[in-house]
mmCIF file of C-alpha atoms and ligand atoms in Angstrom:
data_model
loop_
_atom_site.group_PDB
_atom_site.id
_atom_site.type_symbol
_atom_site.label_atom_id
_atom_site.label_comp_id
_atom_site.label_asym_id
_atom_site.label_seq_id
_atom_site.Cartn_x
_atom_site.Cartn_y
_atom_site.Cartn_z
ATOM 1 C CA MET A 39 -19.348 14.404 -1.862
ATOM 2 C CA ILE A 40 -15.785 16.122 -0.477
ATOM 3 C CA ILE A 41 -15.526 20.108 0.215
ATOM 4 C CA GLN A 42 -11.938 21.201 0.935
ATOM 5 C CA LEU A 43 -12.054 23.579 3.821
ATOM 6 C CA ASP A 44 -10.079 27.029 3.895
ATOM 7 C CA LYS A 45 -7.039 26.111 6.460
ATOM 8 C CA ASN A 46 -7.717 28.858 8.863
ATOM 9 C CA ILE A 47 -11.919 28.447 8.407
ATOM 10 C CA SER A 48 -13.755 30.255 10.910
ATOM 11 C CA GLU A 49 -16.549 27.528 13.064
ATOM 12 C CA LYS A 50 -18.884 29.711 12.544
ATOM 13 C CA ASN A 51 -18.620 29.251 8.692
ATOM 14 C CA LYS A 52 -18.003 25.481 9.345
ATOM 15 C CA LYS A 53 -21.195 25.379 11.003
ATOM 16 C CA ALA A 54 -23.356 26.765 7.980
ATOM 17 C CA ILE A 55 -21.329 24.855 6.024
ATOM 18 C CA THR A 56 -22.400 21.398 7.976
ATOM 19 C CA ASP A 57 -26.228 22.811 8.563
ATOM 20 C CA LYS A 58 -26.539 23.328 4.689
ATOM 21 C CA MET A 59 -25.031 19.824 3.837
ATOM 22 C CA SER A 60 -27.145 18.368 6.601
ATOM 23 C CA SER A 61 -30.852 20.098 5.091
ATOM 24 C CA LEU A 62 -29.904 18.909 1.551
ATOM 25 C CA LYS A 63 -29.780 15.298 3.534
ATOM 26 C CA PHE A 64 -25.751 14.779 3.161
ATOM 27 C CA LYS A 65 -24.499 13.308 6.561
ATOM 28 C CA PRO A 66 -21.289 15.581 6.801
ATOM 29 C CA THR A 67 -17.945 14.504 8.784
ATOM 30 C CA GLU A 68 -15.552 15.942 9.420
ATOM 31 C CA VAL A 69 -11.730 14.702 8.029
ATOM 32 C CA LEU A 70 -8.862 16.399 9.670
ATOM 33 C CA THR A 71 -5.409 15.080 7.652
ATOM 34 C CA GLN A 72 -2.100 15.864 7.942
ATOM 35 C CA LYS A 73 -2.192 17.393 4.589
ATOM 36 C CA GLY A 74 -5.614 18.777 4.547
ATOM 37 C CA ASP A 75 -9.865 19.820 6.131
ATOM 38 C CA TYR A 76 -12.341 18.439 4.902
ATOM 39 C CA LEU A 77 -16.195 17.549 4.927
ATOM 40 C CA ILE A 78 -16.916 14.600 3.960
ATOM 41 C CA GLY A 79 -20.719 14.501 2.859
ATOM 42 C CA THR A 80 -22.650 10.980 2.367
ATOM 43 C CA GLY A 81 -25.717 11.256 1.091
ATOM 44 C CA LYS A 82 -27.494 10.700 -2.507
ATOM 45 C CA ALA A 83 -29.728 13.470 -2.749
ATOM 46 C CA ASP A 84 -29.741 15.710 -6.517
ATOM 47 C CA PHE A 85 -28.539 19.458 -5.714
ATOM 48 C CA ASP A 86 -27.576 22.159 -7.215
ATOM 49 C CA ILE A 87 -23.644 22.134 -6.041
ATOM 50 C CA ARG A 88 -23.763 25.700 -6.620
ATOM 51 C CA ASP A 89 -25.843 26.146 -3.687
ATOM 52 C CA LEU A 90 -22.691 25.177 -1.596
ATOM 53 C CA GLY A 91 -20.136 26.030 -3.879
ATOM 54 C CA GLN A 92 -20.395 30.066 -2.766
ATOM 55 C CA MET A 93 -20.435 29.717 0.896
ATOM 56 C CA ALA A 94 -17.561 30.811 2.623
ATOM 57 C CA GLY A 95 -14.841 28.643 3.660
ATOM 58 C CA ILE A 96 -14.426 26.318 0.899
ATOM 59 C CA GLN A 97 -11.560 26.419 -1.331
ATOM 60 C CA ASP A 98 -12.708 23.594 -3.730
ATOM 61 C CA ILE A 99 -15.646 21.090 -3.973
ATOM 62 C CA HIS A 100 -16.481 17.606 -5.760
ATOM 63 C CA MET A 101 -19.514 15.111 -5.965
ATOM 64 C CA VAL A 102 -18.276 11.695 -5.447
ATOM 65 C CA SER A 103 -20.896 9.349 -5.639
ATOM 66 C CA ASP A 104 -19.273 6.048 -3.629
ATOM 67 C CA ASP A 105 -19.003 5.517 -0.300
ATOM 68 C CA TYR A 106 -15.311 5.768 -0.600
ATOM 69 C CA GLN A 107 -14.164 9.107 -1.090
ATOM 70 C CA LEU A 108 -11.035 10.607 -0.364
ATOM 71 C CA VAL A 109 -8.923 7.872 -2.148
ATOM 72 C CA SER A 110 -11.618 8.020 -5.541
ATOM 73 C CA ARG A 111 -10.134 9.867 -8.691
ATOM 74 C CA LYS A 112 -13.313 11.496 -9.258
ATOM 75 C CA TRP A 113 -11.665 13.760 -6.072
ATOM 76 C CA LYS A 114 -8.220 13.402 -7.470
ATOM 77 C CA VAL A 115 -7.838 12.644 -11.215
ATOM 78 C CA ASP A 116 -3.808 13.187 -10.633
ATOM 79 C CA TYR A 117 -1.874 10.170 -9.631
ATOM 80 C CA THR A 118 0.073 10.116 -5.985
ATOM 81 C CA THR A 119 3.733 10.327 -5.740
ATOM 82 C CA ILE A 120 4.351 8.490 -1.711
ATOM 83 C CA ASP A 121 7.849 10.128 -1.337
ATOM 84 C CA LEU A 122 10.327 7.882 1.088
ATOM 85 C CA GLY A 123 12.843 10.551 1.442
ATOM 86 C CA ASP A 124 16.587 10.305 -0.580
ATOM 87 C CA GLY A 125 15.408 10.763 -3.772
ATOM 88 C CA VAL A 126 12.986 7.289 -3.162
ATOM 89 C CA LYS A 127 9.568 8.194 -5.003
ATOM 90 C CA VAL A 128 6.575 5.648 -5.675
ATOM 91 C CA GLY A 129 3.911 6.681 -8.005
ATOM 92 C CA ALA A 130 2.879 8.479 -11.083
ATOM 93 C CA ASN A 131 5.970 8.304 -12.809
ATOM 94 C CA ASP A 132 8.136 6.585 -10.170
ATOM 95 C CA PHE A 133 8.067 2.792 -10.478
ATOM 96 C CA ALA A 134 9.364 1.179 -7.212
ATOM 97 C CA ILE A 135 10.593 -2.260 -6.796
ATOM 98 C CA MET A 136 10.594 -4.205 -3.396
ATOM 99 C CA ALA A 137 12.062 -6.836 -2.896
ATOM 100 C CA GLY A 138 13.483 -9.330 0.067
ATOM 101 C CA PRO A 139 13.042 -12.711 1.703
ATOM 102 C CA CYS A 140 9.233 -13.527 2.988
ATOM 103 C CA SER A 141 10.616 -13.326 6.731
ATOM 104 C CA ILE A 142 13.861 -11.760 8.405
ATOM 105 C CA GLU A 143 16.205 -14.746 9.714
ATOM 106 C CA SER A 144 19.515 -13.339 10.870
ATOM 107 C CA GLU A 145 21.770 -10.711 10.542
ATOM 108 C CA GLU A 146 24.234 -12.815 7.723
ATOM 109 C CA GLN A 147 20.809 -12.880 5.527
ATOM 110 C CA ILE A 148 20.104 -9.615 5.953
ATOM 111 C CA VAL A 149 23.843 -7.953 4.780
ATOM 112 C CA LYS A 150 23.564 -10.998 1.786
ATOM 113 C CA VAL A 151 19.830 -9.406 0.852
ATOM 114 C CA ILE A 152 21.181 -5.400 0.845
ATOM 115 C CA ASP A 153 24.319 -6.423 -1.063
ATOM 116 C CA HIS A 154 22.021 -8.028 -3.915
ATOM 117 C CA LEU A 155 19.474 -5.194 -3.892
ATOM 118 C CA LYS A 156 22.733 -2.566 -4.221
ATOM 119 C CA ALA A 157 24.041 -5.009 -6.990
ATOM 120 C CA ASN A 158 20.515 -3.802 -9.109
ATOM 121 C CA ASN A 159 19.871 -0.687 -7.758
ATOM 122 C CA VAL A 160 16.955 -1.228 -5.709
ATOM 123 C CA LYS A 161 15.870 0.978 -2.883
ATOM 124 C CA ILE A 162 13.491 -0.267 -0.926
ATOM 125 C CA MET A 163 13.738 -3.389 0.825
ATOM 126 C CA ARG A 164 10.954 -5.682 1.972
ATOM 127 C CA GLY A 165 10.858 -8.519 5.155
ATOM 128 C CA GLY A 166 8.695 -9.436 7.869
ATOM 129 C CA VAL A 167 9.850 -9.738 11.221
ATOM 130 C CA TYR A 168 6.049 -9.955 13.056
ATOM 131 C CA LYS A 169 4.639 -13.157 10.117
ATOM 132 C CA PRO A 170 1.079 -14.225 10.248
ATOM 133 C CA ARG A 171 1.095 -18.100 9.997
ATOM 134 C CA SER A 172 -1.489 -20.025 9.077
ATOM 135 C CA SER A 173 -0.416 -22.552 11.899
ATOM 136 C CA PRO A 174 1.575 -21.477 15.611
ATOM 137 C CA TYR A 175 3.675 -23.570 14.802
ATOM 138 C CA SER A 176 5.977 -22.256 11.924
ATOM 139 C CA PHE A 177 8.728 -19.890 12.396
ATOM 140 C CA ARG A 178 6.881 -16.242 13.401
ATOM 141 C CA GLY A 179 9.762 -13.980 12.934
ATOM 142 C CA LEU A 180 12.516 -12.394 14.862
ATOM 143 C CA GLY A 181 10.268 -9.385 15.997
ATOM 144 C CA ILE A 182 11.491 -5.969 16.672
ATOM 145 C CA ASP A 183 15.212 -6.993 18.038
ATOM 146 C CA GLY A 184 15.228 -8.438 14.338
ATOM 147 C CA LEU A 185 13.881 -5.026 13.107
ATOM 148 C CA LYS A 186 16.949 -2.863 14.714
ATOM 149 C CA LEU A 187 19.530 -4.899 13.483
ATOM 150 C CA TRP A 188 18.080 -5.155 10.093
ATOM 151 C CA HIS A 189 17.277 -0.966 10.139
ATOM 152 C CA GLN A 190 20.836 -0.592 11.126
ATOM 153 C CA HIS A 191 22.406 -2.453 8.115
ATOM 154 C CA ALA A 192 19.457 -1.046 5.968
ATOM 155 C CA LYS A 193 20.051 2.837 7.109
ATOM 156 C CA ALA A 194 23.700 2.281 6.279
ATOM 157 C CA ALA A 195 23.426 1.130 3.005
ATOM 158 C CA GLY A 196 20.392 4.156 1.859
ATOM 159 C CA ILE A 197 18.221 1.414 1.799
ATOM 160 C CA LYS A 198 14.577 2.243 2.949
ATOM 161 C CA ILE A 199 12.671 -0.861 4.780
ATOM 162 C CA ILE A 200 9.074 -2.166 4.785
ATOM 163 C CA THR A 201 7.157 -4.460 7.136
ATOM 164 C CA GLU A 202 4.012 -5.930 8.079
ATOM 165 C CA VAL A 203 2.601 -3.983 11.141
ATOM 166 C CA MET A 204 -0.102 -6.964 12.443
ATOM 167 C CA GLN A 205 -0.907 -4.951 15.497
ATOM 168 C CA VAL A 206 -1.610 -1.627 16.801
ATOM 169 C CA SER A 207 0.705 -1.950 19.968
ATOM 170 C CA GLN A 208 3.605 -2.617 16.973
ATOM 171 C CA ILE A 209 2.875 0.790 15.355
ATOM 172 C CA ALA A 210 4.782 3.090 17.744
ATOM 173 C CA GLU A 211 7.635 -0.117 18.589
ATOM 174 C CA MET A 212 8.214 0.297 14.963
ATOM 175 C CA TYR A 213 8.528 3.442 13.843
ATOM 176 C CA ASP A 214 11.994 4.523 14.428
ATOM 177 C CA TYR A 215 12.901 1.851 12.418
ATOM 178 C CA ILE A 216 10.806 1.226 9.399
ATOM 179 C CA ASP A 217 10.069 3.568 6.046
ATOM 180 C CA MET A 218 6.400 1.860 5.166
ATOM 181 C CA TYR A 219 3.767 -0.390 7.312
ATOM 182 C CA GLN A 220 2.394 -2.948 5.048
ATOM 183 C CA VAL A 221 -0.933 -4.559 6.683
ATOM 184 C CA GLY A 222 -1.266 -7.887 5.499
ATOM 185 C CA ALA A 223 -3.855 -9.202 3.634
ATOM 186 C CA ARG A 224 -5.326 -10.867 6.944
ATOM 187 C CA ASN A 225 -5.525 -7.405 8.328
ATOM 188 C CA THR A 226 -6.708 -5.622 5.532
ATOM 189 C CA GLN A 227 -10.155 -5.603 7.616
ATOM 190 C CA ASN A 228 -8.765 -4.893 10.696
ATOM 191 C CA PHE A 229 -10.781 -1.390 11.336
ATOM 192 C CA ASN A 230 -8.869 -0.666 14.478
ATOM 193 C CA LEU A 231 -5.445 -1.099 12.598
ATOM 194 C CA LEU A 232 -6.309 1.119 10.156
ATOM 195 C CA ASP A 233 -7.582 3.851 11.902
ATOM 196 C CA GLU A 234 -5.021 3.966 14.464
ATOM 197 C CA LEU A 235 -2.674 3.831 11.007
ATOM 198 C CA GLY A 236 -4.598 7.581 10.101
ATOM 199 C CA LYS A 237 -2.525 8.709 13.095
ATOM 200 C CA VAL A 238 1.273 8.034 12.035
ATOM 201 C CA ASP A 239 3.116 10.096 9.533
ATOM 202 C CA LYS A 240 4.572 7.171 7.248
ATOM 203 C CA PRO A 241 3.312 5.868 4.422
ATOM 204 C CA VAL A 242 1.399 2.535 4.620
ATOM 205 C CA LEU A 243 0.811 -0.045 2.028
ATOM 206 C CA ILE A 244 -2.669 -2.145 2.286
ATOM 207 C CA LYS A 245 -2.349 -5.365 0.613
ATOM 208 C CA ARG A 246 -5.994 -6.990 -0.965
ATOM 209 C CA GLY A 247 -7.743 -8.891 1.384
ATOM 210 C CA ILE A 248 -7.567 -13.016 0.760
ATOM 211 C CA SER A 249 -11.029 -13.316 0.131
ATOM 212 C CA GLY A 250 -11.449 -8.905 -0.418
ATOM 213 C CA THR A 251 -13.545 -7.213 -3.215
ATOM 214 C CA ILE A 252 -11.856 -4.385 -4.857
ATOM 215 C CA GLU A 253 -13.962 -1.855 -3.239
ATOM 216 C CA GLU A 254 -13.110 -3.265 0.043
ATOM 217 C CA LEU A 255 -10.136 -2.719 -0.237
ATOM 218 C CA LEU A 256 -10.860 1.143 -1.298
ATOM 219 C CA TYR A 257 -12.940 1.068 1.725
ATOM 220 C CA SER A 258 -9.815 0.141 4.025
ATOM 221 C CA ALA A 259 -7.565 2.649 2.505
ATOM 222 C CA GLU A 260 -10.163 5.262 2.858
ATOM 223 C CA TYR A 261 -10.411 4.334 6.712
ATOM 224 C CA VAL A 262 -6.340 5.208 6.907
ATOM 225 C CA PHE A 263 -7.277 8.186 4.716
ATOM 226 C CA SER A 264 -9.886 10.190 6.765
ATOM 227 C CA GLY A 265 -8.008 8.915 9.305
ATOM 228 C CA GLY A 266 -5.540 11.566 8.928
ATOM 229 C CA ASN A 267 -2.653 9.520 6.839
ATOM 230 C CA GLU A 268 -2.807 10.167 3.259
ATOM 231 C CA ARG A 269 0.478 8.644 2.328
ATOM 232 C CA LEU A 270 -1.272 4.799 1.092
ATOM 233 C CA LEU A 271 -0.258 2.413 -1.651
ATOM 234 C CA LEU A 272 -2.651 -0.506 -2.699
ATOM 235 C CA CYS A 273 -1.500 -4.096 -3.580
ATOM 236 C CA GLU A 274 -3.056 -6.899 -5.408
ATOM 237 C CA ARG A 275 -1.456 -9.872 -3.838
ATOM 238 C CA GLY A 276 -3.945 -12.470 -5.397
ATOM 239 C CA ILE A 277 -7.429 -13.595 -4.113
ATOM 240 C CA ARG A 278 -8.582 -16.953 -2.910
ATOM 241 C CA THR A 279 -10.688 -18.959 -5.299
ATOM 242 C CA TYR A 280 -11.810 -22.477 -6.096
ATOM 243 C CA GLU A 281 -8.190 -22.829 -7.843
ATOM 244 C CA LYS A 282 -6.049 -25.262 -6.586
ATOM 245 C CA ALA A 283 -3.354 -25.114 -8.845
ATOM 246 C CA SER A 284 -1.646 -21.763 -7.569
ATOM 247 C CA ARG A 285 -1.345 -20.522 -4.091
ATOM 248 C CA ASN A 286 -3.501 -17.390 -4.754
ATOM 249 C CA THR A 287 -5.240 -15.924 -7.949
ATOM 250 C CA MET A 288 -3.436 -13.006 -8.767
ATOM 251 C CA ASP A 289 -6.258 -10.663 -10.132
ATOM 252 C CA LEU A 290 -4.262 -8.776 -13.288
ATOM 253 C CA ASN A 291 -7.485 -7.384 -13.424
ATOM 254 C CA ALA A 292 -7.489 -5.112 -10.129
ATOM 255 C CA ILE A 293 -4.692 -3.186 -11.319
ATOM 256 C CA PRO A 294 -6.210 -1.484 -14.343
ATOM 257 C CA ILE A 295 -9.540 -1.140 -12.734
ATOM 258 C CA LEU A 296 -8.027 0.427 -9.608
ATOM 259 C CA LYS A 297 -5.589 2.639 -11.290
ATOM 260 C CA GLU A 298 -9.002 3.935 -13.215
ATOM 261 C CA LYS A 299 -10.675 4.045 -9.290
ATOM 262 C CA THR A 300 -7.966 5.730 -6.945
ATOM 263 C CA HIS A 301 -5.420 8.161 -6.971
ATOM 264 C CA LEU A 302 -2.773 6.215 -5.070
ATOM 265 C CA PRO A 303 -0.041 4.368 -6.327
ATOM 266 C CA ILE A 304 -0.587 0.535 -7.046
ATOM 267 C CA ILE A 305 1.692 -2.404 -6.179
ATOM 268 C CA ALA A 306 1.605 -5.456 -7.646
ATOM 269 C CA ASP A 307 2.712 -8.545 -5.447
ATOM 270 C CA PRO A 308 3.413 -12.046 -7.698
ATOM 271 C CA SER A 309 4.904 -14.330 -5.302
ATOM 272 C CA HIS A 310 2.085 -14.149 -3.094
ATOM 273 C CA GLY A 311 -0.379 -13.952 -6.148
ATOM 274 C CA ILE A 312 0.327 -17.221 -7.531
ATOM 275 C CA GLY A 313 2.945 -19.049 -4.933
ATOM 276 C CA ILE A 314 4.990 -20.806 -7.680
ATOM 277 C CA ARG A 315 8.993 -19.427 -8.047
ATOM 278 C CA HIS A 316 9.369 -20.109 -11.503
ATOM 279 C CA HIS A 317 5.684 -18.354 -12.861
ATOM 280 C CA VAL A 318 6.689 -15.216 -10.944
ATOM 281 C CA GLU A 319 8.250 -13.642 -13.342
ATOM 282 C CA PRO A 320 5.914 -13.649 -16.595
ATOM 283 C CA ILE A 321 2.985 -12.338 -13.994
ATOM 284 C CA THR A 322 5.545 -9.857 -12.868
ATOM 285 C CA LEU A 323 5.977 -8.239 -15.847
ATOM 286 C CA ALA A 324 2.100 -8.594 -17.279
ATOM 287 C CA SER A 325 1.296 -6.574 -13.617
ATOM 288 C CA ILE A 326 3.772 -4.132 -15.098
ATOM 289 C CA MET A 327 1.859 -4.111 -18.505
ATOM 290 C CA ALA A 328 -1.463 -3.938 -16.625
ATOM 291 C CA GLY A 329 -0.252 -0.632 -15.468
ATOM 292 C CA ALA A 330 1.129 -1.431 -11.976
ATOM 293 C CA ASP A 331 2.871 1.336 -10.259
ATOM 294 C CA GLY A 332 5.368 -1.053 -8.779
ATOM 295 C CA VAL A 333 6.550 -4.676 -7.428
ATOM 296 C CA ILE A 334 6.944 -6.308 -4.592
ATOM 297 C CA PHE A 335 8.638 -9.669 -4.340
ATOM 298 C CA GLU A 336 10.350 -12.716 -2.183
ATOM 299 C CA THR A 337 14.477 -13.097 -2.999
ATOM 300 C CA HIS A 338 16.902 -14.960 -0.594
ATOM 301 C CA GLU A 339 19.920 -16.593 -1.594
ATOM 302 C CA ILE A 340 18.968 -19.806 -0.992
ATOM 303 C CA PRO A 341 14.793 -20.035 -1.128
ATOM 304 C CA GLU A 342 15.094 -23.862 -0.384
ATOM 305 C CA LYS A 343 16.187 -22.871 3.191
ATOM 306 C CA ALA A 344 13.893 -20.080 3.789
ATOM 307 C CA TYR A 345 12.176 -19.740 6.998
ATOM 308 C CA SER A 346 9.131 -19.465 5.183
ATOM 309 C CA ASP A 347 7.499 -18.769 1.543
ATOM 310 C CA GLY A 348 10.330 -20.601 -0.385
ATOM 311 C CA GLN A 349 8.329 -21.806 -2.982
ATOM 312 C CA GLN A 350 7.807 -18.616 -3.999
ATOM 313 C CA THR A 351 11.262 -17.062 -3.491
ATOM 314 C CA LEU A 352 13.355 -16.388 -6.159
ATOM 315 C CA ASN A 353 17.247 -17.190 -5.840
ATOM 316 C CA PHE A 354 19.198 -14.171 -6.211
ATOM 317 C CA ARG A 355 20.053 -14.427 -10.139
ATOM 318 C CA GLU A 356 16.871 -15.192 -10.977
ATOM 319 C CA SER A 357 16.049 -11.509 -9.363
ATOM 320 C CA ASP A 358 18.882 -10.425 -11.093
ATOM 321 C CA ASN A 359 17.343 -11.397 -14.121
ATOM 322 C CA MET A 360 13.678 -10.548 -13.370
ATOM 323 C CA ILE A 361 14.753 -7.334 -12.516
ATOM 324 C CA ALA A 362 16.915 -6.553 -15.481
ATOM 325 C CA ARG A 363 13.778 -7.692 -17.412
ATOM 326 C CA ILE A 364 11.260 -5.262 -15.413
ATOM 327 C CA ARG A 365 13.252 -2.398 -16.583
ATOM 328 C CA LYS A 366 13.252 -3.473 -19.999
ATOM 329 C CA THR A 367 9.470 -3.984 -19.572
ATOM 330 C CA LEU A 368 9.112 -0.604 -18.416
ATOM 331 C CA GLU A 369 10.839 0.608 -21.071
ATOM 332 C CA LEU A 370 8.372 -1.042 -23.378
ATOM 333 C CA ARG A 371 5.272 0.819 -21.747
ATOM 334 C CA GLU A 372 6.358 3.888 -21.499
ATOM 335 C CA SER A 373 7.104 3.603 -25.377
ATOM 336 C CA PHE A 374 3.305 3.005 -25.944
HETATM 337 C C1 LIG B 479 3.978 -11.289 2.937
HETATM 338 O O1 LIG B 479 4.334 -10.010 2.380
HETATM 339 O O2 LIG B 479 5.074 -11.948 3.645
HETATM 340 C C2 LIG B 479 2.598 -11.716 3.730
HETATM 341 C C3 LIG B 479 2.756 -12.462 4.196
HETATM 342 O O3 LIG B 479 1.447 -11.282 2.616
HETATM 343 P P1 LIG B 479 0.314 -11.020 2.344
HETATM 344 O O4 LIG B 479 -0.425 -10.784 3.903
HETATM 345 O O5 LIG B 479 -0.566 -10.718 1.230
HETATM 346 O O6 LIG B 479 -0.177 -12.952 2.689
HETATM 347 MN MN1 LIG B 480 5.479 -14.186 2.426
#
């Protein structure tokens, strides 16, 4: 159950509501986000919603039977739009293209990617400065200095930055230089990290865990939301299955299922989803037809020379072509 409270509810009225919830066998938890005050009731008992609904200080009350609540569409039917400022929005009627290298490598590379994005009117650049690598001997990113350099160029070009945050201490370190935090597939259930991201006022894109279920992804989002930050996006990036012909198995099913279950924008990551450069485009276009609110993909001037994930990275010509087809596919989707 979600009870949305009046902004200036008295402590006395709040206590009366939590006492009533307890008497109905619902465990109350107070959630204060940057946007609203809520009481979340977890429990399964049957009762007459009017018993609570008439109490003083309640703006709205919804029954949500799942354990994830605030991210559920049973509470908020309308899709959420994430506003990054300067007219860049993601979700509902605003489709987002986010593109860039797997890793930020050099100033020269940053400038080339930004020029490529500008030529295609793409407003959000991806890239990792802290890289989660399976082997400790692989390139692990340029760190905060790389991010500062990237930020200088991106800001001058009017491009927004999304980058992966791997640990709690990086949240504050990165804050001034990014527009969106990315929680990687290896950290989807790092609950300390999620709790802390609940306290910041910048959007967070949460990737699905490598072997994570759709429900677990929703719970991870609930952590950040109930921690205070409602500005969330979810990302399908493929899961580990027994199939070895592709890097991961892109779960296209997850897109319409998530769109039904949550009001948050759903982003598709076909690069990690299939992991094979020449198959990235069909999976991207299929994700759009499945209902994605945006795509995030890897591109590099010379993918063969990329420090990471070159095998799934598009060169600029492939990226130009795919962006054109993304826009055609969107037109087709809108014509339905
Ligand atoms: C990435 O975006 O480069 C990345 C490491 O993604 P994931 O966490 O999905 O593996
Ligand atoms: Mn990558």
